[in-house]
Amino acid sequence: MNLLEVSGLTKRFSPEQDPVVDNVTFAVKPGEIFGLLGPSGCGKTTTLRMIAGFEMPDAGDVHLGGQCLLAVPTERRRLGIVFQDYALFPHLSVLKNVMFGLHRMKNPARRNRALEVLLLVGLSGYEDRMPDELSGGQQQRVALARAIAAEPELILLDEPFSNLDAALREQTRSEVRSLLKKTGMSAILVTHDQEEALSVSDRIGVMRDGRIEQVGPSEEVYHRPHSCFVAQFLGRTNVLLGVGHGAYADTPLGELQISEPRFGPVLLSLRPEHVEPAASNNGDAQGVVTAREFKGHDITYKVKVGGTEYLAHTEYTRYFAPGESVRLVAREPAVVLHEDVHNGCCDEPESLCPKITALVM
Ligand code: ATP
């Protein structure tokens, strides 16, 4: 049973323009953190605002716990909302900010609940501080405390970490994830940061141009992207055109095992950590190292093969000098992308496409 069901959600801000949210469908399970990930302007916030009731959809439905929310005003939707800028009241103390979310409760229960939630988010002792006396991470925890105090069914988090500097962001997001897990709260996290979405969410939906392009558990979407866009948005990858013959495909990097059987032209994604450079023997070199990025725990090499540069990782002990000839060895099957390989790349039919014929020959 799903907690939240969003189906066919569509929003157009002007009749002449394409919808900014286009037939978006996904579900959130009880206790789940669902990441809505996509580039700026793809419609994530508008989707969240329709779930919250700040924006009315042109089409589609939102159900929470089986109840349609469309006719329910925001304050009755049983949602907790945390914005990018925390939206704390600057003139109220930490305690009063949290108590504000509990206006339906009477004192002393209201005060006790606020104190309980502040303890939960690790801010006991900060009750009398004003928001401007807190760090960004602490302010974000007060905003979260205020959102969860009223025991909503679902928390909506809109880019909640983007105002924090890099070190604090990493720490705060792991704190927020463990807090949500500890309380068993369900949440939707809107972000344009793939690392954030992958590390905080149980499942993610990747949005592009108003549509959801893929939904799945974070690791699955990373390791088994369906499209070129998802493969490239979730991290660095090598995209290869190949010709499949069952479980293998001929590619510019030689014959590679592929993630699902294919016959004929196929587009593949091979992440840098799934391919490594190896010393060439007896003239079996495929390419030349053009650059080396040392990152402490591992090294990323750029290797030029037939005019194209590929990225390949090795552990920090393997050293290849720029200019050295190497082979590239795949450690995992290349992932078949569900894309039409001949999608507008030239005006020729597939059998005459120079990109494909170059590979087949
Ligand atoms: P970001 O990560 O930059 O916040 P987003 O993915 O959340 O982007 P939205 O804020 O949902 O994207 O915006 C989607 C599109 O809708 C954008 O092109 C934006 O300019 C447009 N848009 C959003 N709100 C309105 C509005 N009230 N009126 C007209 N256009 C809007």
Tab-separated table of C-alpha atoms and ligand atoms in Angstrom:
chain	number	residue	atom	x	y	z
A	1	MET	CA	0.000	0.000	0.000
A	2	ASN	CA	1.401	3.388	-0.982
A	3	LEU	CA	1.218	6.405	1.292
A	4	LEU	CA	1.214	9.011	-1.477
A	5	GLU	CA	0.086	8.480	-5.031
A	6	VAL	CA	0.691	11.141	-7.638
A	7	SER	CA	-0.911	10.297	-10.956
A	8	GLY	CA	-0.844	12.136	-14.255
A	9	LEU	CA	-0.033	15.458	-12.601
A	10	THR	CA	0.110	18.207	-15.228
A	11	LYS	CA	0.592	21.977	-14.975
A	12	ARG	CA	0.802	24.638	-17.651
A	13	PHE	CA	1.462	28.257	-16.654
A	14	SER	CA	0.511	29.606	-20.063
A	15	PRO	CA	-1.668	28.069	-22.782
A	16	GLU	CA	0.916	28.757	-25.545
A	17	GLN	CA	3.713	26.964	-23.748
A	18	ASP	CA	4.448	23.302	-23.074
A	19	PRO	CA	3.398	22.074	-19.632
A	20	VAL	CA	6.107	22.617	-16.982
A	21	VAL	CA	4.886	19.426	-15.305
A	22	ASP	CA	3.714	16.841	-17.784
A	23	ASN	CA	1.823	13.718	-16.754
A	24	VAL	CA	3.963	13.027	-13.692
A	25	THR	CA	3.203	9.760	-11.897
A	26	PHE	CA	4.968	8.257	-8.891
A	27	ALA	CA	4.229	6.843	-5.448
A	28	VAL	CA	5.821	7.099	-2.002
A	29	LYS	CA	5.649	4.143	0.368
A	30	PRO	CA	5.242	4.471	4.137
A	31	GLY	CA	8.594	5.294	5.759
A	32	GLU	CA	10.248	5.951	2.424
A	33	ILE	CA	12.407	8.915	1.380
A	34	PHE	CA	11.662	9.643	-2.261
A	35	GLY	CA	14.060	11.925	-4.138
A	36	LEU	CA	12.769	14.067	-6.996
A	37	LEU	CA	15.920	14.831	-8.954
A	38	GLY	CA	16.446	16.885	-12.083
A	39	PRO	CA	18.146	19.947	-13.553
A	40	SER	CA	17.028	23.475	-12.772
A	41	GLY	CA	13.676	24.345	-14.324
A	42	CYS	CA	12.536	20.742	-14.973
A	43	GLY	CA	9.415	21.139	-12.797
A	44	LYS	CA	10.414	19.615	-9.438
A	45	THR	CA	9.261	22.509	-7.246
A	46	THR	CA	6.034	22.929	-9.197
A	47	THR	CA	5.317	19.215	-8.624
A	48	LEU	CA	5.984	19.648	-4.909
A	49	ARG	CA	3.827	22.793	-4.761
A	50	MET	CA	0.918	20.888	-6.310
A	51	ILE	CA	1.291	18.127	-3.710
A	52	ALA	CA	1.375	20.799	-0.986
A	53	GLY	CA	-1.659	22.611	-2.390
A	54	PHE	CA	0.088	25.902	-3.252
A	55	GLU	CA	-0.592	25.277	-6.917
A	56	MET	CA	-3.644	23.658	-8.562
A	57	PRO	CA	-2.881	21.059	-11.267
A	58	ASP	CA	-4.547	21.269	-14.696
A	59	ALA	CA	-4.882	17.496	-14.681
A	60	GLY	CA	-4.021	14.552	-12.480
A	61	ASP	CA	-4.538	13.504	-8.914
A	62	VAL	CA	-2.780	13.421	-5.569
A	63	HIS	CA	-3.860	10.845	-2.980
A	64	LEU	CA	-2.489	10.677	0.572
A	65	GLY	CA	-3.432	7.608	2.580
A	66	GLY	CA	-6.131	6.898	0.003
A	67	GLN	CA	-7.723	10.369	0.263
A	68	CYS	CA	-7.771	12.718	-2.727
A	69	LEU	CA	-6.049	15.956	-1.682
A	70	LEU	CA	-7.066	18.264	-4.491
A	71	ALA	CA	-9.990	19.849	-2.670
A	72	VAL	CA	-8.166	19.910	0.690
A	73	PRO	CA	-6.503	23.208	1.704
A	74	THR	CA	-2.748	23.139	2.395
A	75	GLU	CA	-3.074	23.373	6.179
A	76	ARG	CA	-5.344	20.314	6.268
A	77	ARG	CA	-3.192	18.099	4.030
A	78	ARG	CA	-1.225	16.593	6.963
A	79	LEU	CA	2.089	17.594	5.364
A	80	GLY	CA	5.230	19.077	6.887
A	81	ILE	CA	7.111	21.438	4.603
A	82	VAL	CA	10.782	22.434	4.783
A	83	PHE	CA	12.010	25.066	2.339
A	84	GLN	CA	15.459	25.909	1.047
A	85	ASP	CA	15.642	29.104	3.134
A	86	TYR	CA	14.256	27.345	6.281
A	87	ALA	CA	11.543	30.059	6.581
A	88	LEU	CA	12.068	30.410	10.343
A	89	PHE	CA	10.467	33.411	12.039
A	90	PRO	CA	13.463	35.638	12.862
A	91	HIS	CA	11.732	37.321	15.816
A	92	LEU	CA	10.782	34.032	17.535
A	93	SER	CA	13.087	31.847	19.634
A	94	VAL	CA	13.917	28.306	18.557
A	95	LEU	CA	11.303	26.910	20.952
A	96	LYS	CA	8.611	29.323	19.755
A	97	ASN	CA	9.406	28.570	16.125
A	98	VAL	CA	8.792	24.876	16.779
A	99	MET	CA	5.696	25.569	18.921
A	100	PHE	CA	4.287	27.653	16.071
A	101	GLY	CA	3.680	24.480	14.066
A	102	LEU	CA	1.546	23.131	16.921
A	103	HIS	CA	-1.039	25.896	17.109
A	104	ARG	CA	-3.877	23.383	17.465
A	105	MET	CA	-2.377	22.040	20.730
A	106	LYS	CA	-2.743	23.706	24.126
A	107	ASN	CA	0.035	24.364	26.635
A	108	PRO	CA	1.725	22.559	28.364
A	109	ALA	CA	1.362	19.711	25.814
A	110	ARG	CA	2.407	22.093	23.047
A	111	ARG	CA	5.594	23.163	24.823
A	112	ASN	CA	6.408	19.588	25.832
A	113	ARG	CA	6.025	18.319	22.282
A	114	ALA	CA	8.301	21.115	20.983
A	115	LEU	CA	10.933	20.236	23.605
A	116	GLU	CA	10.663	16.553	22.698
A	117	VAL	CA	11.249	17.249	18.998
A	118	LEU	CA	14.169	19.586	19.733
A	119	LEU	CA	15.737	16.752	21.726
A	120	LEU	CA	15.194	14.473	18.753
A	121	VAL	CA	17.002	16.830	16.349
A	122	GLY	CA	19.859	17.331	18.825
A	123	LEU	CA	19.000	20.926	19.765
A	124	SER	CA	18.170	20.587	23.443
A	125	GLY	CA	19.673	23.579	25.215
A	126	TYR	CA	19.091	25.850	22.204
A	127	GLU	CA	15.422	26.621	23.043
A	128	ASP	CA	15.971	30.298	23.845
A	129	ARG	CA	18.363	31.082	20.986
A	130	MET	CA	17.147	33.267	18.133
A	131	PRO	CA	17.486	31.878	14.567
A	132	ASP	CA	20.336	34.289	13.713
A	133	GLU	CA	22.340	32.827	16.618
A	134	LEU	CA	22.395	29.401	14.944
A	135	SER	CA	24.520	27.919	12.151
A	136	GLY	CA	22.833	27.117	8.838
A	137	GLY	CA	22.774	23.407	9.704
A	138	GLN	CA	21.169	24.123	13.086
A	139	GLN	CA	18.565	26.395	11.478
A	140	GLN	CA	17.748	23.602	9.057
A	141	ARG	CA	17.279	21.205	11.991
A	142	VAL	CA	14.880	23.698	13.657
A	143	ALA	CA	12.913	23.876	10.396
A	144	LEU	CA	12.792	20.085	10.334
A	145	ALA	CA	11.768	19.950	13.999
A	146	ARG	CA	8.949	22.403	13.266
A	147	ALA	CA	7.832	20.302	10.297
A	148	ILE	CA	7.812	16.973	12.144
A	149	ALA	CA	6.412	18.302	15.466
A	150	ALA	CA	2.809	18.072	14.290
A	151	GLU	CA	3.366	14.455	13.187
A	152	PRO	CA	2.506	14.956	9.526
A	153	GLU	CA	2.046	11.937	7.306
A	154	LEU	CA	4.613	13.186	4.806
A	155	ILE	CA	7.428	15.737	4.847
A	156	LEU	CA	8.199	17.777	1.749
A	157	LEU	CA	11.798	18.987	1.557
A	158	ASP	CA	12.568	21.532	-1.180
A	159	GLU	CA	16.352	21.844	-1.751
A	160	PRO	CA	16.826	21.866	2.049
A	161	PHE	CA	20.626	21.719	1.977
A	162	SER	CA	21.453	24.179	-0.778
A	163	ASN	CA	22.175	27.103	1.560
A	164	LEU	CA	24.801	25.134	3.482
A	165	ASP	CA	28.496	25.034	2.638
A	166	ALA	CA	29.882	21.759	1.275
A	167	ALA	CA	31.136	20.214	4.545
A	168	LEU	CA	28.030	21.133	6.537
A	169	ARG	CA	25.773	19.980	3.694
A	170	GLU	CA	27.182	16.471	3.775
A	171	GLN	CA	26.864	16.235	7.561
A	172	THR	CA	23.359	17.762	7.656
A	173	ARG	CA	22.009	15.489	4.959
A	174	SER	CA	23.192	12.365	6.728
A	175	GLU	CA	21.673	13.711	9.990
A	176	VAL	CA	18.386	14.439	8.247
A	177	ARG	CA	18.287	10.987	6.682
A	178	SER	CA	18.925	9.238	10.015
A	179	LEU	CA	16.333	11.454	11.729
A	180	LEU	CA	13.681	10.632	9.159
A	181	LYS	CA	14.548	6.939	9.450
A	182	LYS	CA	14.525	7.077	13.267
A	183	THR	CA	11.058	8.639	13.286
A	184	GLY	CA	9.796	6.432	10.432
A	185	MET	CA	8.675	9.569	8.557
A	186	SER	CA	8.035	9.500	4.827
A	187	ALA	CA	9.486	12.334	2.802
A	188	ILE	CA	9.929	13.757	-0.664
A	189	LEU	CA	13.275	15.437	-1.230
A	190	VAL	CA	13.504	17.844	-4.173
A	191	THR	CA	17.055	18.411	-5.351
A	192	HIS	CA	19.146	19.083	-8.446
A	193	ASP	CA	22.178	17.475	-6.783
A	194	GLN	CA	22.614	13.846	-7.846
A	195	GLU	CA	24.944	12.958	-4.977
A	196	GLU	CA	22.432	14.343	-2.480
A	197	ALA	CA	19.530	12.476	-4.071
A	198	LEU	CA	21.483	9.200	-4.163
A	199	SER	CA	22.774	9.440	-0.599
A	200	VAL	CA	19.555	10.567	1.123
A	201	SER	CA	16.796	8.822	-0.853
A	202	ASP	CA	15.601	5.226	-0.849
A	203	ARG	CA	14.168	5.655	-4.335
A	204	ILE	CA	14.446	8.468	-6.816
A	205	GLY	CA	12.480	9.813	-9.743
A	206	VAL	CA	14.624	11.575	-12.344
A	207	MET	CA	12.802	14.479	-13.999
A	208	ARG	CA	13.542	16.101	-17.321
A	209	ASP	CA	11.489	18.792	-19.092
A	210	GLY	CA	8.456	18.268	-16.865
A	211	ARG	CA	8.424	14.480	-17.161
A	212	ILE	CA	9.690	11.669	-15.017
A	213	GLU	CA	12.237	9.782	-17.058
A	214	GLN	CA	12.975	6.945	-14.629
A	215	VAL	CA	11.886	5.876	-11.153
A	216	GLY	CA	13.612	3.257	-9.042
A	217	PRO	CA	15.781	2.501	-6.029
A	218	SER	CA	18.753	4.892	-5.991
A	219	GLU	CA	21.331	2.195	-6.725
A	220	GLU	CA	19.288	0.748	-9.552
A	221	VAL	CA	18.814	4.108	-11.262
A	222	TYR	CA	22.556	4.760	-10.955
A	223	HIS	CA	23.642	1.320	-12.132
A	224	ARG	CA	20.850	0.625	-14.614
A	225	PRO	CA	19.948	3.951	-16.236
A	226	HIS	CA	17.381	3.631	-19.036
A	227	SER	CA	18.405	6.682	-20.993
A	228	CYS	CA	21.477	8.660	-21.933
A	229	PHE	CA	20.123	11.601	-19.922
A	230	VAL	CA	19.700	9.577	-16.710
A	231	ALA	CA	23.106	7.896	-17.171
A	232	GLN	CA	24.818	11.267	-17.581
A	233	PHE	CA	22.800	13.209	-15.000
A	234	LEU	CA	23.546	10.720	-12.231
A	235	GLY	CA	27.309	10.778	-12.660
A	236	ARG	CA	30.088	10.576	-15.169
A	237	THR	CA	29.787	7.843	-17.759
A	238	ASN	CA	31.127	6.688	-21.119
A	239	VAL	CA	28.397	6.445	-23.753
A	240	LEU	CA	29.257	4.001	-26.523
A	241	LEU	CA	27.553	2.980	-29.706
A	242	GLY	CA	27.788	-0.757	-30.236
A	243	VAL	CA	26.391	-3.570	-32.315
A	244	GLY	CA	24.812	-6.235	-30.173
A	245	HIS	CA	25.053	-9.960	-30.888
A	246	GLY	CA	23.253	-11.481	-27.944
A	247	ALA	CA	25.007	-11.081	-24.585
A	248	TYR	CA	27.914	-9.154	-26.147
A	249	ALA	CA	28.334	-6.099	-28.338
A	250	ASP	CA	31.119	-4.880	-30.596
A	251	THR	CA	32.095	-1.392	-29.517
A	252	PRO	CA	34.976	1.033	-30.073
A	253	LEU	CA	36.496	-0.555	-26.920
A	254	GLY	CA	36.278	-4.051	-28.406
A	255	GLU	CA	33.765	-6.750	-27.557
A	256	LEU	CA	31.950	-5.986	-24.292
A	257	GLN	CA	29.486	-8.008	-22.274
A	258	ILE	CA	26.171	-6.136	-22.098
A	259	SER	CA	23.519	-5.935	-19.394
A	260	GLU	CA	20.718	-7.465	-21.475
A	261	PRO	CA	20.736	-9.306	-24.797
A	262	ARG	CA	20.569	-7.144	-27.928
A	263	PHE	CA	20.960	-7.678	-31.648
A	264	GLY	CA	21.944	-4.793	-33.915
A	265	PRO	CA	22.861	-1.186	-33.071
A	266	VAL	CA	22.691	-0.377	-29.389
A	267	LEU	CA	23.659	2.555	-27.158
A	268	LEU	CA	25.602	1.613	-24.024
A	269	SER	CA	26.702	3.290	-20.792
A	270	LEU	CA	29.903	2.208	-19.078
A	271	ARG	CA	30.711	4.097	-15.872
A	272	PRO	CA	34.393	5.031	-15.307
A	273	GLU	CA	34.526	2.809	-12.212
A	274	HIS	CA	33.480	-0.132	-14.379
A	275	VAL	CA	36.419	0.135	-16.751
A	276	GLU	CA	40.119	0.345	-15.967
A	277	PRO	CA	43.270	0.973	-17.940
A	278	ALA	CA	45.722	-1.907	-18.133
A	279	ALA	CA	49.269	-2.130	-19.442
A	280	SER	CA	49.355	-3.241	-23.072
A	281	ASN	CA	51.196	-6.396	-24.098
A	282	ASN	CA	52.316	-7.538	-27.495
A	283	GLY	CA	50.844	-4.608	-29.363
A	284	ASP	CA	47.273	-4.989	-28.001
A	285	ALA	CA	47.081	-1.298	-26.990
A	286	GLN	CA	43.765	0.339	-27.714
A	287	GLY	CA	44.454	3.924	-26.804
A	288	VAL	CA	46.678	6.515	-25.230
A	289	VAL	CA	46.419	8.123	-21.792
A	290	THR	CA	45.733	11.838	-22.293
A	291	ALA	CA	45.134	12.968	-18.706
A	292	ARG	CA	45.238	11.793	-15.131
A	293	GLU	CA	43.113	13.082	-12.236
A	294	PHE	CA	44.576	12.023	-8.890
A	295	LYS	CA	41.844	11.974	-6.240
A	296	GLY	CA	43.658	10.392	-3.304
A	297	HIS	CA	41.751	7.145	-2.978
A	298	ASP	CA	41.612	6.538	-6.711
A	299	ILE	CA	42.718	7.896	-10.037
A	300	THR	CA	40.650	8.757	-13.088
A	301	TYR	CA	42.393	8.481	-16.426
A	302	LYS	CA	41.290	9.918	-19.742
A	303	VAL	CA	42.162	7.514	-22.503
A	304	LYS	CA	41.813	8.428	-26.167
A	305	VAL	CA	40.617	5.605	-28.388
A	306	GLY	CA	39.956	6.293	-32.072
A	307	GLY	CA	39.536	10.042	-31.553
A	308	THR	CA	37.188	9.729	-28.551
A	309	GLU	CA	38.186	10.208	-24.919
A	310	TYR	CA	36.973	7.651	-22.366
A	311	LEU	CA	37.117	7.869	-18.573
A	312	ALA	CA	38.491	4.949	-16.574
A	313	HIS	CA	39.192	4.538	-12.841
A	314	THR	CA	41.929	2.639	-11.108
A	315	GLU	CA	42.902	2.360	-7.485
A	316	TYR	CA	45.575	4.830	-6.368
A	317	THR	CA	48.439	2.309	-6.742
A	318	ARG	CA	48.171	1.960	-10.541
A	319	TYR	CA	50.243	4.538	-12.366
A	320	PHE	CA	50.094	5.313	-16.060
A	321	ALA	CA	51.839	8.325	-17.525
A	322	PRO	CA	50.137	10.631	-20.019
A	323	GLY	CA	51.211	9.462	-23.485
A	324	GLU	CA	51.381	5.795	-22.397
A	325	SER	CA	49.590	3.223	-24.550
A	326	VAL	CA	47.028	1.138	-22.660
A	327	ARG	CA	44.154	-1.299	-23.025
A	328	LEU	CA	40.782	-0.606	-21.438
A	329	VAL	CA	39.313	-3.528	-19.539
A	330	ALA	CA	35.618	-3.524	-18.578
A	331	ARG	CA	34.937	-4.882	-15.091
A	332	GLU	CA	31.148	-4.902	-15.425
A	333	PRO	CA	28.800	-5.416	-18.364
A	334	ALA	CA	28.017	-2.209	-20.265
A	335	VAL	CA	24.451	-1.062	-19.568
A	336	VAL	CA	22.055	-1.129	-22.494
A	337	LEU	CA	20.283	2.240	-22.787
A	338	HIS	CA	16.694	2.057	-23.969
A	339	GLU	CA	17.278	4.653	-26.654
A	340	ASP	CA	16.745	4.686	-30.367
A	341	VAL	CA	20.380	4.877	-31.536
A	342	HIS	CA	19.375	6.384	-34.837
A	343	ASN	CA	17.256	9.104	-33.308
A	344	GLY	CA	17.926	12.080	-35.549
A	345	CYS	CA	21.706	11.645	-35.659
A	346	CYS	CA	21.598	11.936	-39.496
A	347	ASP	CA	19.041	11.981	-42.322
A	348	GLU	CA	19.972	8.514	-43.583
A	349	PRO	CA	18.015	5.342	-42.783
A	350	GLU	CA	19.569	3.218	-40.043
A	351	SER	CA	21.248	0.862	-42.546
A	352	LEU	CA	23.130	3.799	-44.119
A	353	CYS	CA	23.835	5.844	-40.988
A	354	PRO	CA	27.605	6.553	-41.110
A	355	LYS	CA	27.879	6.285	-37.312
A	356	ILE	CA	26.381	2.796	-37.337
A	357	THR	CA	28.007	1.521	-40.536
A	358	ALA	CA	31.442	2.597	-39.226
A	359	LEU	CA	30.861	0.309	-36.299
A	360	VAL	CA	29.437	-2.621	-38.191
A	361	MET	CA	32.324	-2.686	-40.696
B	1	ATP	P1	14.871	24.783	-9.720
B	1	ATP	O1	15.713	23.587	-9.384
B	1	ATP	O2	15.638	25.836	-10.458
B	1	ATP	O3	14.065	25.302	-8.577
B	1	ATP	P2	12.606	23.270	-10.691
B	1	ATP	O4	12.940	21.986	-11.358
B	1	ATP	O5	12.127	23.223	-9.308
B	1	ATP	O6	13.821	24.277	-10.838
B	1	ATP	P3	10.208	24.749	-11.229
B	1	ATP	O7	10.508	25.792	-10.199
B	1	ATP	O8	9.133	23.794	-10.954
B	1	ATP	O9	11.522	23.971	-11.622
B	1	ATP	O10	9.885	25.506	-12.593
B	1	ATP	C1	9.575	24.797	-13.792
B	1	ATP	C2	9.325	25.814	-14.897
B	1	ATP	O11	8.127	26.501	-14.609
B	1	ATP	C3	10.420	26.855	-15.022
B	1	ATP	O12	10.631	27.099	-16.394
B	1	ATP	C4	9.823	28.069	-14.340
B	1	ATP	O13	10.322	29.250	-14.912
B	1	ATP	C5	8.340	27.888	-14.609
B	1	ATP	N1	7.499	28.477	-13.549
B	1	ATP	C6	7.523	28.129	-12.239
B	1	ATP	N2	6.583	28.839	-11.542
B	1	ATP	C7	5.970	29.643	-12.443
B	1	ATP	C8	4.909	30.611	-12.357
B	1	ATP	N3	4.299	30.864	-11.192
B	1	ATP	N4	4.543	31.242	-13.492
B	1	ATP	C9	5.142	30.959	-14.676
B	1	ATP	N5	6.134	30.058	-14.833
B	1	ATP	C10	6.556	29.400	-13.741
